Short mmCIF file of C-alpha atoms and ligand atoms in Angstrom, two decimals:
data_model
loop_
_atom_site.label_atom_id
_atom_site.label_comp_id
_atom_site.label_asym_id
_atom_site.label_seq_id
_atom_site.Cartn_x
_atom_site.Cartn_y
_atom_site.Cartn_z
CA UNK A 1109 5.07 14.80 -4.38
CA UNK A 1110 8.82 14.17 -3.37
CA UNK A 1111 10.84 13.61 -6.47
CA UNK A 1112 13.68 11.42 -6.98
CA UNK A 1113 16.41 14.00 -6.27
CA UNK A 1114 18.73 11.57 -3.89
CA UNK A 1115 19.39 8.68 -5.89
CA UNK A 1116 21.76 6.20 -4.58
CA UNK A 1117 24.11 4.36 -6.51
CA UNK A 1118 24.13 0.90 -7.79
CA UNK A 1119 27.05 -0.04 -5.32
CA UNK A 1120 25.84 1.65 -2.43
CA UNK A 1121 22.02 -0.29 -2.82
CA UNK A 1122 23.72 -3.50 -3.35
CA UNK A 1123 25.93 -2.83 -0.44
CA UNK A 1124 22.85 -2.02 1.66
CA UNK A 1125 20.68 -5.09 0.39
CA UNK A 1126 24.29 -7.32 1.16
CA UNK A 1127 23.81 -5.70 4.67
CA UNK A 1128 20.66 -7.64 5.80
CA UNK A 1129 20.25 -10.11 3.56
CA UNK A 1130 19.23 -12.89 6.56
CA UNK A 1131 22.45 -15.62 6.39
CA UNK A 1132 22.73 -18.75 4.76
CA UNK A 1133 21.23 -21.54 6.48
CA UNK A 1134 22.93 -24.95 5.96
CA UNK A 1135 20.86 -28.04 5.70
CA UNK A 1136 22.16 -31.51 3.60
CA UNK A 1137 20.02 -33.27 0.77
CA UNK A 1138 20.47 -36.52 -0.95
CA UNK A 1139 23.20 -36.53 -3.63
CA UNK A 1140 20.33 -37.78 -5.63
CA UNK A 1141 18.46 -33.78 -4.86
CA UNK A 1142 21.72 -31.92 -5.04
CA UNK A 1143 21.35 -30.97 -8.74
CA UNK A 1144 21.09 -26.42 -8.69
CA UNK A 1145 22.05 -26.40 -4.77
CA UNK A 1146 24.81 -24.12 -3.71
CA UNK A 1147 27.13 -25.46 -1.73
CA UNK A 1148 27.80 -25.16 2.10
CA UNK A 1149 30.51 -26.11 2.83
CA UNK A 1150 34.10 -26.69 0.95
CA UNK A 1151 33.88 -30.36 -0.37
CA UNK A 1152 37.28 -32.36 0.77
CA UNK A 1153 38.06 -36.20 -0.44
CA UNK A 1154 38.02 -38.10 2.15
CA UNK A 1155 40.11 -40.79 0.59
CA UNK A 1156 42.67 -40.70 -2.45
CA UNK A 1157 40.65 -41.55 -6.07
CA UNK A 1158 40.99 -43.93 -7.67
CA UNK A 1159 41.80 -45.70 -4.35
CA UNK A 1160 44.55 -48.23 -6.54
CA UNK A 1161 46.10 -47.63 -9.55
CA UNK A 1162 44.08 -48.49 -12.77
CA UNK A 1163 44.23 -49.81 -16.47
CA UNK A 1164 42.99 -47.47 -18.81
CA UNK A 1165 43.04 -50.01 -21.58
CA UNK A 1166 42.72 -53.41 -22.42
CA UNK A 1167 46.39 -55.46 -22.76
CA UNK A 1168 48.78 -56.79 -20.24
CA UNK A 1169 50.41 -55.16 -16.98
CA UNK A 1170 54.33 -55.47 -17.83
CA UNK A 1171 57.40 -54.04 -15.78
CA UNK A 1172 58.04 -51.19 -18.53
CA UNK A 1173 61.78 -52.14 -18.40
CA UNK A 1174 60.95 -55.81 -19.80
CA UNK A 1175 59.37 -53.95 -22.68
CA UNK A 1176 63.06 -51.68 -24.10
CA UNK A 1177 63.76 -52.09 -27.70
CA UNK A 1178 60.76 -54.03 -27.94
CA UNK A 1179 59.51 -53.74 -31.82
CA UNK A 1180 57.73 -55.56 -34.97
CA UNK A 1181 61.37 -57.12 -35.67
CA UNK A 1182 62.11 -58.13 -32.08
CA UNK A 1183 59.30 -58.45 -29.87
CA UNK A 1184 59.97 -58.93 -25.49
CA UNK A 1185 58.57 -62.00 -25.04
CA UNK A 1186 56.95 -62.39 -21.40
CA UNK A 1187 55.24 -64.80 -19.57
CA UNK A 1188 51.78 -65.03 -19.81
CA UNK A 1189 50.43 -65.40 -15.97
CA UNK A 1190 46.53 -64.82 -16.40
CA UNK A 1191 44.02 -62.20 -15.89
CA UNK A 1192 42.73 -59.83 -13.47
CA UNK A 1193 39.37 -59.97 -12.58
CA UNK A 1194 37.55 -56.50 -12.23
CA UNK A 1195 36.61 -55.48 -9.23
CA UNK A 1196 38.69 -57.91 -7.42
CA UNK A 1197 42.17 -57.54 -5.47
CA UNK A 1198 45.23 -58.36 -6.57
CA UNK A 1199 47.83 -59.39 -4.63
CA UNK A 1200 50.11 -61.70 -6.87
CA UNK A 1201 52.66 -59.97 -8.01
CA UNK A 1202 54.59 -59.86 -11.80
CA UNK A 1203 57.81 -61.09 -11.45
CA UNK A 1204 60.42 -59.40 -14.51
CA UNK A 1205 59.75 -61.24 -17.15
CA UNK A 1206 56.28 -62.17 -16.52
CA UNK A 1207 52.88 -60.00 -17.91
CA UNK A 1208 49.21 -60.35 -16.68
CA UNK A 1209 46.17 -59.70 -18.52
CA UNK A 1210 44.58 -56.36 -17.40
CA UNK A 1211 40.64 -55.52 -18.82
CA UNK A 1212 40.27 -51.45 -19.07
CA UNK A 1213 39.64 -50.18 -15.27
CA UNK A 1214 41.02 -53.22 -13.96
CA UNK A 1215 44.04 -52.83 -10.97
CA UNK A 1216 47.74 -52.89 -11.83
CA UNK A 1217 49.04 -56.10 -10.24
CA UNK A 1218 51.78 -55.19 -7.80
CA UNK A 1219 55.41 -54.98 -9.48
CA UNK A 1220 54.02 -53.94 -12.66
CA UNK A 1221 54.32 -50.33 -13.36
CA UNK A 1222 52.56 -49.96 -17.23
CA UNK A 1223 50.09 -51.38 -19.45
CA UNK A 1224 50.50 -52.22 -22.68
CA UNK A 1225 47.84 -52.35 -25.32
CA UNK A 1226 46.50 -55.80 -26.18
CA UNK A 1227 46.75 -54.32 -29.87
CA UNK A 1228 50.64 -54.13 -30.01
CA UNK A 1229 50.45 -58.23 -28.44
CA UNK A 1230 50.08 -61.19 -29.55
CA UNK A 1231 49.40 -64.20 -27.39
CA UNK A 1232 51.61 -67.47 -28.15
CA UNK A 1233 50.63 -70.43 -26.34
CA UNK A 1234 52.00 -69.49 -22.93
CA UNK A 1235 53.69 -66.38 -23.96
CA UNK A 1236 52.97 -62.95 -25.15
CA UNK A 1237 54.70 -61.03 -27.80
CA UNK A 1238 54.91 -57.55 -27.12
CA UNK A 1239 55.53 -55.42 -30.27
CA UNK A 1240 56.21 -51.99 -28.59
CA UNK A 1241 57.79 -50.48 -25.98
CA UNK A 1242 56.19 -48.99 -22.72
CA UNK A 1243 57.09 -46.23 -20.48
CA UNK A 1244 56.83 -46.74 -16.73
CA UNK A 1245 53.21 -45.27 -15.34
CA UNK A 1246 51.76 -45.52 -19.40
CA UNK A 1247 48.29 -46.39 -19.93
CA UNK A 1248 47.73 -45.97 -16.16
CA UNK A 1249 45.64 -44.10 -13.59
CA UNK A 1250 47.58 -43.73 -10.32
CA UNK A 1251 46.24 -43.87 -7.31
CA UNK A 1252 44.86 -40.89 -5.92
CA UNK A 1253 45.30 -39.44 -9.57
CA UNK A 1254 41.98 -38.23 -9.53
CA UNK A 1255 41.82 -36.52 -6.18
CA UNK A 1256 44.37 -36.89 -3.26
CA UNK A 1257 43.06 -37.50 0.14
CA UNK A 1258 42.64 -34.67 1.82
CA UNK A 1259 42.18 -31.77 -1.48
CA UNK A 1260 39.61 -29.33 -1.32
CA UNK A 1261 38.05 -31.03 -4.40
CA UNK A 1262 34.68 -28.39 -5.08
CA UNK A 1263 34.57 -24.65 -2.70
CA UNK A 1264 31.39 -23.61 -1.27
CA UNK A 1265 29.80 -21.41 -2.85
CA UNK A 1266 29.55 -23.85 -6.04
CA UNK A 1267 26.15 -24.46 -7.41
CA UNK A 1268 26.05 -27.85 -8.27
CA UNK A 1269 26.42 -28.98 -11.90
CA UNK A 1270 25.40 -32.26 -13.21
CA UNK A 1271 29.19 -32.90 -13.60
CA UNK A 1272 29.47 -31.85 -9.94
CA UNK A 1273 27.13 -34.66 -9.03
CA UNK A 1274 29.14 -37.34 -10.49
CA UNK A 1275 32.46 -36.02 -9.02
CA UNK A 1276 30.39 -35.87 -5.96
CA UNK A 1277 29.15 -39.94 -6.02
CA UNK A 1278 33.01 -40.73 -6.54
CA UNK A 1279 33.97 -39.11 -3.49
CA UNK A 1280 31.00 -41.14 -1.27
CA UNK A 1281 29.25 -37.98 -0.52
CA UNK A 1282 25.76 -39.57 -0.43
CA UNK A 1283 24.39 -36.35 1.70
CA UNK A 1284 25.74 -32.96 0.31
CA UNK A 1285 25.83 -30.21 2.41
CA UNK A 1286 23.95 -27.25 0.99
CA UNK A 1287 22.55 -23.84 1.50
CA UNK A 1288 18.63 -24.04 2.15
CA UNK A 1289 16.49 -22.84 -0.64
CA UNK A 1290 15.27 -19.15 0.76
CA UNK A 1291 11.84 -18.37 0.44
CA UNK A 1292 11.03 -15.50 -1.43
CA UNK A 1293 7.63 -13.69 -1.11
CA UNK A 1294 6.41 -12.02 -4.49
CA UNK A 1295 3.83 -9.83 -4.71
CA UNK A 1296 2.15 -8.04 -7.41
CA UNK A 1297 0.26 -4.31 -6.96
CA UNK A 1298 -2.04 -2.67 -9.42
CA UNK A 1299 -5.64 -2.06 -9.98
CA UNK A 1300 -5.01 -2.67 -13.51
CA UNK A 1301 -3.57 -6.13 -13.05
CA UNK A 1302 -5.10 -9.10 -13.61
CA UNK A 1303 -3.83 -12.73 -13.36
CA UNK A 1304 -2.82 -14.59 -16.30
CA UNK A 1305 -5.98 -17.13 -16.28
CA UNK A 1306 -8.08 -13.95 -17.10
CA UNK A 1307 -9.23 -11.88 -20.30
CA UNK A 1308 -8.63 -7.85 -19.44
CA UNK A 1309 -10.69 -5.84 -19.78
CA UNK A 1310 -10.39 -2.30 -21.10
CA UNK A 1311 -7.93 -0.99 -19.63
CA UNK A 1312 -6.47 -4.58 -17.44
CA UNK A 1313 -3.26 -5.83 -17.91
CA UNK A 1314 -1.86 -9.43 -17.28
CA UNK A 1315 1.03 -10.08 -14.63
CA UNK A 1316 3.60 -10.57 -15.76
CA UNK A 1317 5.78 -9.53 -13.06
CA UNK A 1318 5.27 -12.69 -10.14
CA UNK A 1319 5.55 -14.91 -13.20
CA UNK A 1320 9.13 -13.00 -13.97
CA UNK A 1321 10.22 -12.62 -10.40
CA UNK A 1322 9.18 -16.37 -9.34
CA UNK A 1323 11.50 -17.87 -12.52
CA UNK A 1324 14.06 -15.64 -11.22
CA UNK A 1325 14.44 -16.78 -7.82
CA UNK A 1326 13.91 -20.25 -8.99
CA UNK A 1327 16.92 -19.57 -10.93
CA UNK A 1328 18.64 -18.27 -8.29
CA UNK A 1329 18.63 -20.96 -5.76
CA UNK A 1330 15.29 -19.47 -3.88
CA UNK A 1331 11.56 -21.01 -3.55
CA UNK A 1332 9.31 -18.91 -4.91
CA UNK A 1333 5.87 -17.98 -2.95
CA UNK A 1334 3.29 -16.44 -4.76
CA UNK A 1335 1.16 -13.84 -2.46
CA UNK A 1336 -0.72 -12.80 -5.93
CA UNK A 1337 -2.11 -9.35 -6.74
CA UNK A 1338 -2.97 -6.46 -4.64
CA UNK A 1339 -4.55 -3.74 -4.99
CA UNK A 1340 -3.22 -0.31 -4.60
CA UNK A 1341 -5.26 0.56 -1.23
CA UNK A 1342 -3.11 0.66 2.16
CA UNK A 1343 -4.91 -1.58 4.04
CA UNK A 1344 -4.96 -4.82 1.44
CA UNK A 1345 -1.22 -3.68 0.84
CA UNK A 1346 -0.18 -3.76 4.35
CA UNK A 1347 -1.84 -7.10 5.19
CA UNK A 1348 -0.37 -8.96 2.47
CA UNK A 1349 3.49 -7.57 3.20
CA UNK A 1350 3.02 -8.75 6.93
CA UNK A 1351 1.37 -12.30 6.01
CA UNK A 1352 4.24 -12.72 2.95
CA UNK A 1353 7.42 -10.91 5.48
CA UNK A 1354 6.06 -13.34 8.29
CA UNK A 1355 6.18 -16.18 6.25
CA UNK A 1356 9.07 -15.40 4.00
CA UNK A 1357 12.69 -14.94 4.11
CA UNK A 1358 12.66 -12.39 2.00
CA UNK A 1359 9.67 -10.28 -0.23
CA UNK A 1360 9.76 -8.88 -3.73
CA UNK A 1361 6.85 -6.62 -4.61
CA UNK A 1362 6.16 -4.46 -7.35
CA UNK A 1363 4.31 -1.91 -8.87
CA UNK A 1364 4.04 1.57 -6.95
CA UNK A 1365 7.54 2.16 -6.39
CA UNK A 1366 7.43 5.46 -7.47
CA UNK A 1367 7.10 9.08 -5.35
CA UNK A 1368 3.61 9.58 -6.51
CA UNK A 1369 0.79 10.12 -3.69
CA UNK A 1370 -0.61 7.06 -4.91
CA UNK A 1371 2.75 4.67 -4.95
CA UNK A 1372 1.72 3.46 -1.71
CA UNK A 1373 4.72 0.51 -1.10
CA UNK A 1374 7.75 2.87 0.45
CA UNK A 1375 5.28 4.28 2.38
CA UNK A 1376 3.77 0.86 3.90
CA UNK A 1377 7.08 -0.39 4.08
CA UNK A 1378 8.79 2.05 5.90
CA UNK A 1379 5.43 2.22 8.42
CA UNK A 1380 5.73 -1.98 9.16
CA UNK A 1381 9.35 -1.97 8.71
CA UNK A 1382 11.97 0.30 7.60
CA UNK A 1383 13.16 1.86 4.29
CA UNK A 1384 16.56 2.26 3.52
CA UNK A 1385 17.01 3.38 -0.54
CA UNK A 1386 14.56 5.14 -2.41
CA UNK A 1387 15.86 5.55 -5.95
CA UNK A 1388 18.52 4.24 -7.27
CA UNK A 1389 21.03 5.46 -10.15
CA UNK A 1390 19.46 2.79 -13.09
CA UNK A 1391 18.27 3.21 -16.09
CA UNK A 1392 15.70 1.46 -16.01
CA UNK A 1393 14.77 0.68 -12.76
CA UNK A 1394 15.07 4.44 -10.52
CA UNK A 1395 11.88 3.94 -8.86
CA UNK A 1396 13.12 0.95 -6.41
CA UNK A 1397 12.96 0.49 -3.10
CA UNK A 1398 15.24 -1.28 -0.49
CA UNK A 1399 13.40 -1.58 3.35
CA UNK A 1400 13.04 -4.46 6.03
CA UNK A 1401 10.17 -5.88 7.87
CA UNK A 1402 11.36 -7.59 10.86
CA UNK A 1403 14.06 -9.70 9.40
CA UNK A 1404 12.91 -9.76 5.73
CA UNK A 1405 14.14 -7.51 2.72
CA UNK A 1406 12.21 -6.28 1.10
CA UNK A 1407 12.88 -5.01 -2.69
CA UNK A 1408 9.97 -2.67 -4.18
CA UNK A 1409 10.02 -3.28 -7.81
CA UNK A 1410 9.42 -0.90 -10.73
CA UNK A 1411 6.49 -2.18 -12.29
CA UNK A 1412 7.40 -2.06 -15.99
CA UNK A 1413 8.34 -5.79 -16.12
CA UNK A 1414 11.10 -5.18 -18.26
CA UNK A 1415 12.66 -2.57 -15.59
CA UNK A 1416 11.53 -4.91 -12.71
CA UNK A 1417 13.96 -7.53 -14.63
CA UNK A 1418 16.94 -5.08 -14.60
CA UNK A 1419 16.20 -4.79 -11.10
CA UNK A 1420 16.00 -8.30 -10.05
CA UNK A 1421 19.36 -8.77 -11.76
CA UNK A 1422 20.90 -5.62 -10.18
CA UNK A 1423 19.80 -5.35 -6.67
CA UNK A 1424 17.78 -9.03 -6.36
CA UNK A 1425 20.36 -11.23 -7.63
CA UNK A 1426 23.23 -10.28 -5.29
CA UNK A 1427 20.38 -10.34 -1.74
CA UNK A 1428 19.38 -14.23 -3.50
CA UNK A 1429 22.92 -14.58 -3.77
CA UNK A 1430 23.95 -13.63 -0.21
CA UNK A 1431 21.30 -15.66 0.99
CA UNK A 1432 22.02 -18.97 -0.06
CA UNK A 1433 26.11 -18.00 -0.27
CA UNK A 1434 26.74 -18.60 -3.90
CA UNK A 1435 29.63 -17.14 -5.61
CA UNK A 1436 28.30 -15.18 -8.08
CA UNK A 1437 29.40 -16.08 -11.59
CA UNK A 1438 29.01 -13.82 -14.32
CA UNK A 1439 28.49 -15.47 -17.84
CA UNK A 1440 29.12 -12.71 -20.16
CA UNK A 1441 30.18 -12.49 -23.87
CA UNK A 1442 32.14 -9.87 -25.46
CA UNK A 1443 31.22 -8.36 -28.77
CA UNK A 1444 30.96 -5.32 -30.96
CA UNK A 1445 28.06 -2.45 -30.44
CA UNK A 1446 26.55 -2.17 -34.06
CA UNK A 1447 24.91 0.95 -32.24
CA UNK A 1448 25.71 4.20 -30.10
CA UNK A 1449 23.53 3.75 -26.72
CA UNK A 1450 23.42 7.24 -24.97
CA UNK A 1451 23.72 7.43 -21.50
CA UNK A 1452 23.19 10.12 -18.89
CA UNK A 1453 26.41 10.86 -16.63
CA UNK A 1454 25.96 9.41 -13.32
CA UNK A 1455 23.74 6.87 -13.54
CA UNK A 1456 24.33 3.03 -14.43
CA UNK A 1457 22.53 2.16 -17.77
CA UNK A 1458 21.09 -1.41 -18.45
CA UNK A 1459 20.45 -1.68 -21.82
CA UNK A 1460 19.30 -4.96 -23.50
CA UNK A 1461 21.29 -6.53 -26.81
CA UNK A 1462 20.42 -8.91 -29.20
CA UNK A 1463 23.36 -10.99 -30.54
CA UNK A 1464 23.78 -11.22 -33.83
CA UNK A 1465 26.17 -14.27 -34.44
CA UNK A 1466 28.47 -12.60 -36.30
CA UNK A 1467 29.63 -10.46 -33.07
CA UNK A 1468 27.51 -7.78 -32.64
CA UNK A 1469 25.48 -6.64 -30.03
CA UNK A 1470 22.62 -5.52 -31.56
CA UNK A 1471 20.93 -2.60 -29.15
CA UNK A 1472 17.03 -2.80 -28.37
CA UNK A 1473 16.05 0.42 -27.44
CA UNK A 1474 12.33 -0.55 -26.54
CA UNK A 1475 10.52 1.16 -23.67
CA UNK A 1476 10.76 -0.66 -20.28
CA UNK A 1477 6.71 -1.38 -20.87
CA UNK A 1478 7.26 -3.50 -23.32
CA UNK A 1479 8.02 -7.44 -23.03
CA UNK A 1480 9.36 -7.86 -26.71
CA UNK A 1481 12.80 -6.35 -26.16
CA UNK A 1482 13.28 -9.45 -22.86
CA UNK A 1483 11.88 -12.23 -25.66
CA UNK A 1484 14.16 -10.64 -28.50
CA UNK A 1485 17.23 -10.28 -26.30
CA UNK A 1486 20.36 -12.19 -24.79
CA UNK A 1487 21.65 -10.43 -21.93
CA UNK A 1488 22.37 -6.72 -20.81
CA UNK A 1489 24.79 -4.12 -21.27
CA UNK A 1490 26.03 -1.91 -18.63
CA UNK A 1491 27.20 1.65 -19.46
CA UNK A 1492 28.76 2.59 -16.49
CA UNK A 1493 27.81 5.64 -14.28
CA UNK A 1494 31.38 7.54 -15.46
CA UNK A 1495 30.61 7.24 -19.01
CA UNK A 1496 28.31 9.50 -20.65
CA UNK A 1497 27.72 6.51 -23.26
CA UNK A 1498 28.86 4.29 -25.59
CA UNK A 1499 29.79 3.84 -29.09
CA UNK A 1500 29.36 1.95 -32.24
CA UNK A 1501 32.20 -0.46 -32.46
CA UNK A 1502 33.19 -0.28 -29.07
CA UNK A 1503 33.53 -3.64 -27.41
CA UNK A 1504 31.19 -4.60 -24.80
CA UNK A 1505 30.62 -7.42 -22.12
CA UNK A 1506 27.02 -8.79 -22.69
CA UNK A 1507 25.98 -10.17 -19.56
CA UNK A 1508 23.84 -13.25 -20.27
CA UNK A 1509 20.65 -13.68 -19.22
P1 AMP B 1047 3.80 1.37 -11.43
O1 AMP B 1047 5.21 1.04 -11.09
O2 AMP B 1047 2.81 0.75 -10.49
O3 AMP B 1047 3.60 2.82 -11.61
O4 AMP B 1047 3.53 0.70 -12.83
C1 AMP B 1047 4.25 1.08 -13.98
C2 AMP B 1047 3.73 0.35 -15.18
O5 AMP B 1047 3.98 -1.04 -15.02
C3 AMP B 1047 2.23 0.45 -15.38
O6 AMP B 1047 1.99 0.54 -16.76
C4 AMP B 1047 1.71 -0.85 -14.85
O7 AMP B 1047 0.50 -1.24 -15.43
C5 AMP B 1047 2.80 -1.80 -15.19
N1 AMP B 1047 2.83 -2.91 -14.26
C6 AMP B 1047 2.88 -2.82 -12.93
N2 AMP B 1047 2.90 -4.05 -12.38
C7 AMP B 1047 2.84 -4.91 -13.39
C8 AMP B 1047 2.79 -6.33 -13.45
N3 AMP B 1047 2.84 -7.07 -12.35
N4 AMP B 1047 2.77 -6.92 -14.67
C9 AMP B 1047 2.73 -6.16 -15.78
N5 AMP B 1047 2.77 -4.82 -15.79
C10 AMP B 1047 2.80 -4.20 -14.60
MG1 MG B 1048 0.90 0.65 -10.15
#
């Protein structure tokens, strides 16, 4: 049995899985689809926004000048000349002395340069009394306020927020450029596993780990494909990691990471493909594996599900995000340990915290077999490989699930 003694570390194995993650592949959905794509390409405006300048309240377009001194004593008194329809051009223009009726989002008349609200007015027969003053461009949208021709309005990169889908209907882009979904294999290994639909047995266990890997590539901008479980025998391993690397952009398995004589994935990897990393400097997590099959990573998984999760987030999350080119954001919190958390010199620690609203970061030491420290917790903390630990009080950066 070899044993772990070259360990790579964190950098170096997401610098390797960087290396050959397959590139981003462009392709353009309806507007209507684009919710959770990352985008392809930098969006630009095409035009200025709004494309004429605009009321933002209800009253009467005025030349601001005609409006100086104007008060409850003294009103200006203008000339009442009508209303502007919505939605409709307007090419009269308001002569000094003379005001037009302007609903909110309606267009500024030309010669008027402010709006005044229809609350500080009062319509007289023909004439309006105007009760305050206005400053030139008040109460107005300009044209091309918004976004200017021309600006590089949302980078690529961007996953697309609901927000971002408005912004992007305002700009006309009906057909959004975005970075195809990749399709991840997953596959599960383990004599002891059984799917979820099934009662173990003595001794069985449930998967839990394609359930956990498909809702993270979902997440990440990748299509999930299920290959199932397999068992830990060479042959029914090697079959499925050519049918799921053929058809697949990229394949996460798990289970039998490990150097034991019977941790049969480097091994099949490296014999259809190649492998690159054996062990990596986690906690948890060491036992993973980074090879290739023809084009496709492929990421061997710890099987403890909540190790596999570190792993995903470590070492799966950047290959996801090189695939499909999104800029990876980091939502994080800061708060206070309320706990040491030792750490061996060396190698990067994961460690999952609670939050405990009055800002803590409550450690959960459980063991990396164990699902109840993922449903109790909100993120991660990383004790870097320099530090031999960290201490109560110290602030931290929870990263988020
Ligand atoms: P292994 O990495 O195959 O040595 O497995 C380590 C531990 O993780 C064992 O207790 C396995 O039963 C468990 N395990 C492996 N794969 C899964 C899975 N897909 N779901 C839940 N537990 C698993
Ligand atoms: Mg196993």
């Amino acid at each position: 049995m070899k044993l772990f003694l070259e360990v790579v570390p964190v950098g170096d194995a997401v610098a390797a899985i960087r290396r050959i993650a397959p590139p981003v592949v462009a392709e353009t959905v309806a507007l209507k689809d684009a919710y959770g794509r990352v985008l392809a390409r930098d969006i630009i405006a095409g035009e200025d926004i709004p494309g004429f300048t605009r009321s933002v309240v209800d009253g009467y377009a005025v030349i601001a000048a005609d409006t100086t001194g104007a008060g409850e004593a003294m009103p200006a008194m203008l000339a009442n000349t009508g209303r502007v329809a919505m939605g409709a051009p307007e090419e009269q223009a308001i002569a000094p002395g003379e005001c037009r009726y302007v609903p909110t989002g309606g267009i500024l008349p030309p010669g008027a340069d402010a709006m005044v609200m229809v609350e500080y007015t009062e319509a007289v027969g023909d004439e309006v009394l105007v009760h305050r003053p206005v400053a030139p461009g008040e109460n107005l949208i300009a044209r091309g306020e918004d976004f200017a021709g021309g600006d590089v309005v949302l980078e690529a990169g961007r996953r697309c927020s609901p927000r971002d889908l408005g912004v992007l209907a305002v700009l006309g882009v009906a057909e959004v450029p975005v970075a195809a979904r990749p399709r991840v294999g997953i596959i599960s290994t383990g004599n002891e596993l059984v799917p979820v639909t099934a009662t173990p047995g003595p001794a069985q266990v449930r998967d839990a780990n394609s359930s956990l890997a498909a809702g993270f590539v979902t997440e990440r901008g990748g299509v999930p494909v299920p290959y199932g479980i397999v068992r830990d025998e060479r042959a029914a391993l090697e079959e499925a990691l050519a049918t799921a690397t053929a058809a697949c952009d990229a394949v996460l398995l798990s289970g039998g990471s490990s150097k034991d004589e019977r941790d049969i994935c480097a091994a099949t990897i490296g014999d259809a493909g190649e492998v690159l990393i054996h062990g990596i400097a986690i906690a948890p997590g060491k036992p993973t594996i980074i090879g290739r099959v023809g084009p496709a990573p492929v990421i061997g998984l710890p099987g403890h599900p909540a190790s596999a999760y570190v792993v995903l987030i470590a070492i799966a999350g950047p290959l996801l995000a090189a695939m499909t080119g999104e800029r990876e954001v980091v939502r994080s919190v800061a708060a206070r340990l309320t706990r040491n958390i030792a750490s061996a010199r060396g190698r990067e620690d994961y460690v999952r915290v609670a939050l405990d609203g009055e800002g803590g970061a409550v450690p959960l030491f459980g063991k990396s077999g164990l699902l109840n420290t993922l449903a109790a917790s909100s993120g991660l903390v990383r004790v870097p490989a320099s530090r031999e630990g960290l201490e109560v009080g110290e602030e931290v950066e929870v990263l988020l699930w």
